[in-house]
Amino acid sequence: MAMTMSGEIQLAAPRVVVWAKLNDPEVLKACIPGCEELEKTDDQGFRAIARMKVGPVSARFRGKVALSDLDPPKGYKISGEGEGGVAGFAKGSAKVDLLERDGGTLLSYHVDAQIGGKLAQLGQRLVNGTAKKLADEFFANFARAL
């Protein structure tokens, strides 16, 4: 099942600060819902473990994340894939842009993702609703971390 999602959030911090926090594994670990481990593997990659629940399906996902198209402090592309055992898999990418606006930073994102396994059997509406909820929770946590 394929899905897309876009959004933006106004953050009350300078663009260089937002950029630094978006690349800080400790900040990201604290902000990602269900994140148990997040470890930097090199300058442009992370290894992650996160526990997720989508409807009746709960799983522990192990995955890798890579950063590309880096344009500090304006944005990057983040790509990743995770395996959740019988629950299925998820893979995708997000384009993240940071614009100076109103004395702070406007963060905009566009996500393209694919899921398979039991997760894909749950239905587009439930999966999209959960993805939106997780994104909103991440950005609320991230805004507090700034």
PDB file of C-alpha atoms in Angstrom:
ATOM      1  CA  MET A   1       0.000   0.000   0.000  1.00  0.00           C
ATOM      2  CA  ALA A   2       1.369   3.407  -0.960  1.00  0.00           C
ATOM      3  CA  MET A   3       0.671   6.608   0.935  1.00  0.00           C
ATOM      4  CA  THR A   4       1.648  10.255   0.833  1.00  0.00           C
ATOM      5  CA  MET A   5       1.472  12.946   3.459  1.00  0.00           C
ATOM      6  CA  SER A   6       2.447  16.611   3.556  1.00  0.00           C
ATOM      7  CA  GLY A   7       2.447  19.251   6.221  1.00  0.00           C
ATOM      8  CA  GLU A   8       4.173  22.201   7.781  1.00  0.00           C
ATOM      9  CA  ILE A   9       4.782  23.643  11.213  1.00  0.00           C
ATOM     10  CA  GLN A  10       5.983  27.050  12.325  1.00  0.00           C
ATOM     11  CA  LEU A  11       8.778  26.716  14.891  1.00  0.00           C
ATOM     12  CA  ALA A  12       9.907  29.490  17.233  1.00  0.00           C
ATOM     13  CA  ALA A  13      13.635  28.976  16.659  1.00  0.00           C
ATOM     14  CA  PRO A  14      16.200  30.143  14.089  1.00  0.00           C
ATOM     15  CA  ARG A  15      16.736  27.903  11.066  1.00  0.00           C
ATOM     16  CA  VAL A  16      20.294  26.940  12.112  1.00  0.00           C
ATOM     17  CA  VAL A  17      19.012  25.726  15.496  1.00  0.00           C
ATOM     18  CA  VAL A  18      16.212  23.699  13.871  1.00  0.00           C
ATOM     19  CA  TRP A  19      18.741  22.187  11.442  1.00  0.00           C
ATOM     20  CA  ALA A  20      21.065  21.179  14.294  1.00  0.00           C
ATOM     21  CA  LYS A  21      18.218  19.564  16.271  1.00  0.00           C
ATOM     22  CA  LEU A  22      16.990  17.669  13.171  1.00  0.00           C
ATOM     23  CA  ASN A  23      20.428  16.074  12.985  1.00  0.00           C
ATOM     24  CA  ASP A  24      20.832  15.318  16.702  1.00  0.00           C
ATOM     25  CA  PRO A  25      20.097  11.637  17.488  1.00  0.00           C
ATOM     26  CA  GLU A  26      19.261  12.336  21.150  1.00  0.00           C
ATOM     27  CA  VAL A  27      16.690  14.988  20.237  1.00  0.00           C
ATOM     28  CA  LEU A  28      15.170  12.798  17.523  1.00  0.00           C
ATOM     29  CA  LYS A  29      15.007   9.760  19.813  1.00  0.00           C
ATOM     30  CA  ALA A  30      13.117  11.793  22.402  1.00  0.00           C
ATOM     31  CA  CYS A  31      10.694  13.135  19.775  1.00  0.00           C
ATOM     32  CA  ILE A  32       9.898  10.023  17.707  1.00  0.00           C
ATOM     33  CA  PRO A  33       6.848   8.243  19.163  1.00  0.00           C
ATOM     34  CA  GLY A  34       7.746   4.716  20.288  1.00  0.00           C
ATOM     35  CA  CYS A  35      11.475   5.125  19.616  1.00  0.00           C
ATOM     36  CA  GLU A  36      13.528   2.767  21.758  1.00  0.00           C
ATOM     37  CA  GLU A  37      16.930   3.241  20.108  1.00  0.00           C
ATOM     38  CA  LEU A  38      18.387   5.710  17.633  1.00  0.00           C
ATOM     39  CA  GLU A  39      22.061   5.521  16.882  1.00  0.00           C
ATOM     40  CA  LYS A  40      24.091   7.477  14.368  1.00  0.00           C
ATOM     41  CA  THR A  41      25.929   5.050  12.078  1.00  0.00           C
ATOM     42  CA  ASP A  42      27.819   7.635  10.020  1.00  0.00           C
ATOM     43  CA  ASP A  43      27.538  11.281   8.947  1.00  0.00           C
ATOM     44  CA  GLN A  44      24.413  10.570   6.932  1.00  0.00           C
ATOM     45  CA  GLY A  45      22.739   7.598   8.575  1.00  0.00           C
ATOM     46  CA  PHE A  46      21.032   6.181  11.637  1.00  0.00           C
ATOM     47  CA  ARG A  47      19.946   2.789  12.931  1.00  0.00           C
ATOM     48  CA  ALA A  48      16.627   2.752  14.769  1.00  0.00           C
ATOM     49  CA  ILE A  49      14.282   0.543  16.782  1.00  0.00           C
ATOM     50  CA  ALA A  50      10.739   1.740  17.422  1.00  0.00           C
ATOM     51  CA  ARG A  51       7.598   0.130  18.796  1.00  0.00           C
ATOM     52  CA  MET A  52       4.467   1.058  16.850  1.00  0.00           C
ATOM     53  CA  LYS A  53       0.792   0.216  17.153  1.00  0.00           C
ATOM     54  CA  VAL A  54      -1.577   0.641  14.230  1.00  0.00           C
ATOM     55  CA  GLY A  55      -5.100  -0.463  15.085  1.00  0.00           C
ATOM     56  CA  PRO A  56      -4.872  -4.058  16.351  1.00  0.00           C
ATOM     57  CA  VAL A  57      -1.324  -4.575  15.006  1.00  0.00           C
ATOM     58  CA  SER A  58       1.593  -3.867  17.315  1.00  0.00           C
ATOM     59  CA  ALA A  59       5.191  -4.466  16.314  1.00  0.00           C
ATOM     60  CA  ARG A  60       8.773  -3.590  17.031  1.00  0.00           C
ATOM     61  CA  PHE A  61      10.395  -2.196  13.890  1.00  0.00           C
ATOM     62  CA  ARG A  62      14.125  -2.303  13.220  1.00  0.00           C
ATOM     63  CA  GLY A  63      15.370  -0.095  10.450  1.00  0.00           C
ATOM     64  CA  LYS A  64      17.907   2.140   8.836  1.00  0.00           C
ATOM     65  CA  VAL A  65      17.613   5.799   7.943  1.00  0.00           C
ATOM     66  CA  ALA A  66      19.795   7.690   5.482  1.00  0.00           C
ATOM     67  CA  LEU A  67      20.080  11.426   4.814  1.00  0.00           C
ATOM     68  CA  SER A  68      20.732  12.709   1.306  1.00  0.00           C
ATOM     69  CA  ASP A  69      20.463  15.903  -0.742  1.00  0.00           C
ATOM     70  CA  LEU A  70      21.824  17.766   2.270  1.00  0.00           C
ATOM     71  CA  ASP A  71      21.596  21.550   1.914  1.00  0.00           C
ATOM     72  CA  PRO A  72      22.426  22.931   5.396  1.00  0.00           C
ATOM     73  CA  PRO A  73      20.520  24.643   6.929  1.00  0.00           C
ATOM     74  CA  LYS A  74      17.804  24.621   4.248  1.00  0.00           C
ATOM     75  CA  GLY A  75      16.794  20.954   4.252  1.00  0.00           C
ATOM     76  CA  TYR A  76      17.405  17.377   3.197  1.00  0.00           C
ATOM     77  CA  LYS A  77      15.826  14.161   2.071  1.00  0.00           C
ATOM     78  CA  ILE A  78      15.445  11.424   4.657  1.00  0.00           C
ATOM     79  CA  SER A  79      14.899   7.845   3.483  1.00  0.00           C
ATOM     80  CA  GLY A  80      14.372   4.733   5.503  1.00  0.00           C
ATOM     81  CA  GLU A  81      13.062   1.240   5.750  1.00  0.00           C
ATOM     82  CA  GLY A  82      12.000  -0.881   8.665  1.00  0.00           C
ATOM     83  CA  GLU A  83      11.050  -4.485   9.259  1.00  0.00           C
ATOM     84  CA  GLY A  84       8.391  -5.403  11.803  1.00  0.00           C
ATOM     85  CA  GLY A  85       8.343  -9.190  11.517  1.00  0.00           C
ATOM     86  CA  VAL A  86       4.862 -10.600  10.891  1.00  0.00           C
ATOM     87  CA  ALA A  87       3.372  -7.091  11.122  1.00  0.00           C
ATOM     88  CA  GLY A  88       5.097  -6.226   7.863  1.00  0.00           C
ATOM     89  CA  PHE A  89       7.446  -3.593   6.599  1.00  0.00           C
ATOM     90  CA  ALA A  90       7.547   0.126   5.941  1.00  0.00           C
ATOM     91  CA  LYS A  91       9.804   2.113   3.650  1.00  0.00           C
ATOM     92  CA  GLY A  92       9.744   5.604   2.332  1.00  0.00           C
ATOM     93  CA  SER A  93      11.287   9.017   2.130  1.00  0.00           C
ATOM     94  CA  ALA A  94      10.534  12.560   3.157  1.00  0.00           C
ATOM     95  CA  LYS A  95      11.688  15.863   1.716  1.00  0.00           C
ATOM     96  CA  VAL A  96      12.198  18.360   4.544  1.00  0.00           C
ATOM     97  CA  ASP A  97      12.542  22.098   3.844  1.00  0.00           C
ATOM     98  CA  LEU A  98      13.359  24.847   6.341  1.00  0.00           C
ATOM     99  CA  LEU A  99      12.447  28.455   5.533  1.00  0.00           C
ATOM    100  CA  GLU A 100      13.111  31.516   7.675  1.00  0.00           C
ATOM    101  CA  ARG A 101       9.719  33.019   8.409  1.00  0.00           C
ATOM    102  CA  ASP A 102       8.125  35.308  11.019  1.00  0.00           C
ATOM    103  CA  GLY A 103      11.197  35.395  13.258  1.00  0.00           C
ATOM    104  CA  GLY A 104      11.391  31.597  13.351  1.00  0.00           C
ATOM    105  CA  THR A 105      11.461  28.667  10.956  1.00  0.00           C
ATOM    106  CA  LEU A 106       8.763  27.137   8.792  1.00  0.00           C
ATOM    107  CA  LEU A 107       9.405  23.401   8.486  1.00  0.00           C
ATOM    108  CA  SER A 108       7.581  21.739   5.599  1.00  0.00           C
ATOM    109  CA  TYR A 109       7.639  18.068   4.670  1.00  0.00           C
ATOM    110  CA  HIS A 110       6.354  15.738   1.978  1.00  0.00           C
ATOM    111  CA  VAL A 111       6.371  11.987   2.641  1.00  0.00           C
ATOM    112  CA  ASP A 112       6.047   9.096   0.189  1.00  0.00           C
ATOM    113  CA  ALA A 113       5.849   5.682   1.833  1.00  0.00           C
ATOM    114  CA  GLN A 114       4.939   2.061   1.226  1.00  0.00           C
ATOM    115  CA  ILE A 115       3.829  -0.525   3.728  1.00  0.00           C
ATOM    116  CA  GLY A 116       3.264  -4.245   3.392  1.00  0.00           C
ATOM    117  CA  GLY A 117       2.228  -7.272   5.404  1.00  0.00           C
ATOM    118  CA  LYS A 118      -0.492  -7.165   8.069  1.00  0.00           C
ATOM    119  CA  LEU A 119      -0.205  -3.373   8.220  1.00  0.00           C
ATOM    120  CA  ALA A 120      -1.278  -3.044   4.591  1.00  0.00           C
ATOM    121  CA  GLN A 121      -4.330  -5.223   5.284  1.00  0.00           C
ATOM    122  CA  LEU A 122      -5.675  -2.756   7.860  1.00  0.00           C
ATOM    123  CA  GLY A 123      -6.930  -0.304   5.277  1.00  0.00           C
ATOM    124  CA  GLN A 124      -5.829   3.055   3.958  1.00  0.00           C
ATOM    125  CA  ARG A 125      -7.991   5.097   6.313  1.00  0.00           C
ATOM    126  CA  LEU A 126      -6.675   3.552   9.542  1.00  0.00           C
ATOM    127  CA  VAL A 127      -3.063   3.632   8.367  1.00  0.00           C
ATOM    128  CA  ASN A 128      -3.280   7.251   7.155  1.00  0.00           C
ATOM    129  CA  GLY A 129      -4.972   8.318  10.400  1.00  0.00           C
ATOM    130  CA  THR A 130      -2.260   6.684  12.487  1.00  0.00           C
ATOM    131  CA  ALA A 131       0.513   8.170  10.320  1.00  0.00           C
ATOM    132  CA  LYS A 132      -0.983  11.659  10.710  1.00  0.00           C
ATOM    133  CA  LYS A 133      -1.295  11.178  14.485  1.00  0.00           C
ATOM    134  CA  LEU A 134       2.346  10.034  14.763  1.00  0.00           C
ATOM    135  CA  ALA A 135       3.558  12.967  12.627  1.00  0.00           C
ATOM    136  CA  ASP A 136       1.587  15.438  14.760  1.00  0.00           C
ATOM    137  CA  GLU A 137       3.007  13.885  17.938  1.00  0.00           C
ATOM    138  CA  PHE A 138       6.574  14.025  16.581  1.00  0.00           C
ATOM    139  CA  PHE A 139       6.299  17.705  15.625  1.00  0.00           C
ATOM    140  CA  ALA A 140       4.677  18.650  18.946  1.00  0.00           C
ATOM    141  CA  ASN A 141       7.559  16.911  20.759  1.00  0.00           C
ATOM    142  CA  PHE A 142      10.105  18.539  18.426  1.00  0.00           C
ATOM    143  CA  ALA A 143       8.637  22.028  18.966  1.00  0.00           C
ATOM    144  CA  ARG A 144       8.926  21.488  22.744  1.00  0.00           C
ATOM    145  CA  ALA A 145      12.528  20.289  22.351  1.00  0.00           C
ATOM    146  CA  LEU A 146      13.463  23.572  20.680  1.00  0.00           C
TER     147      LEU A 146
END
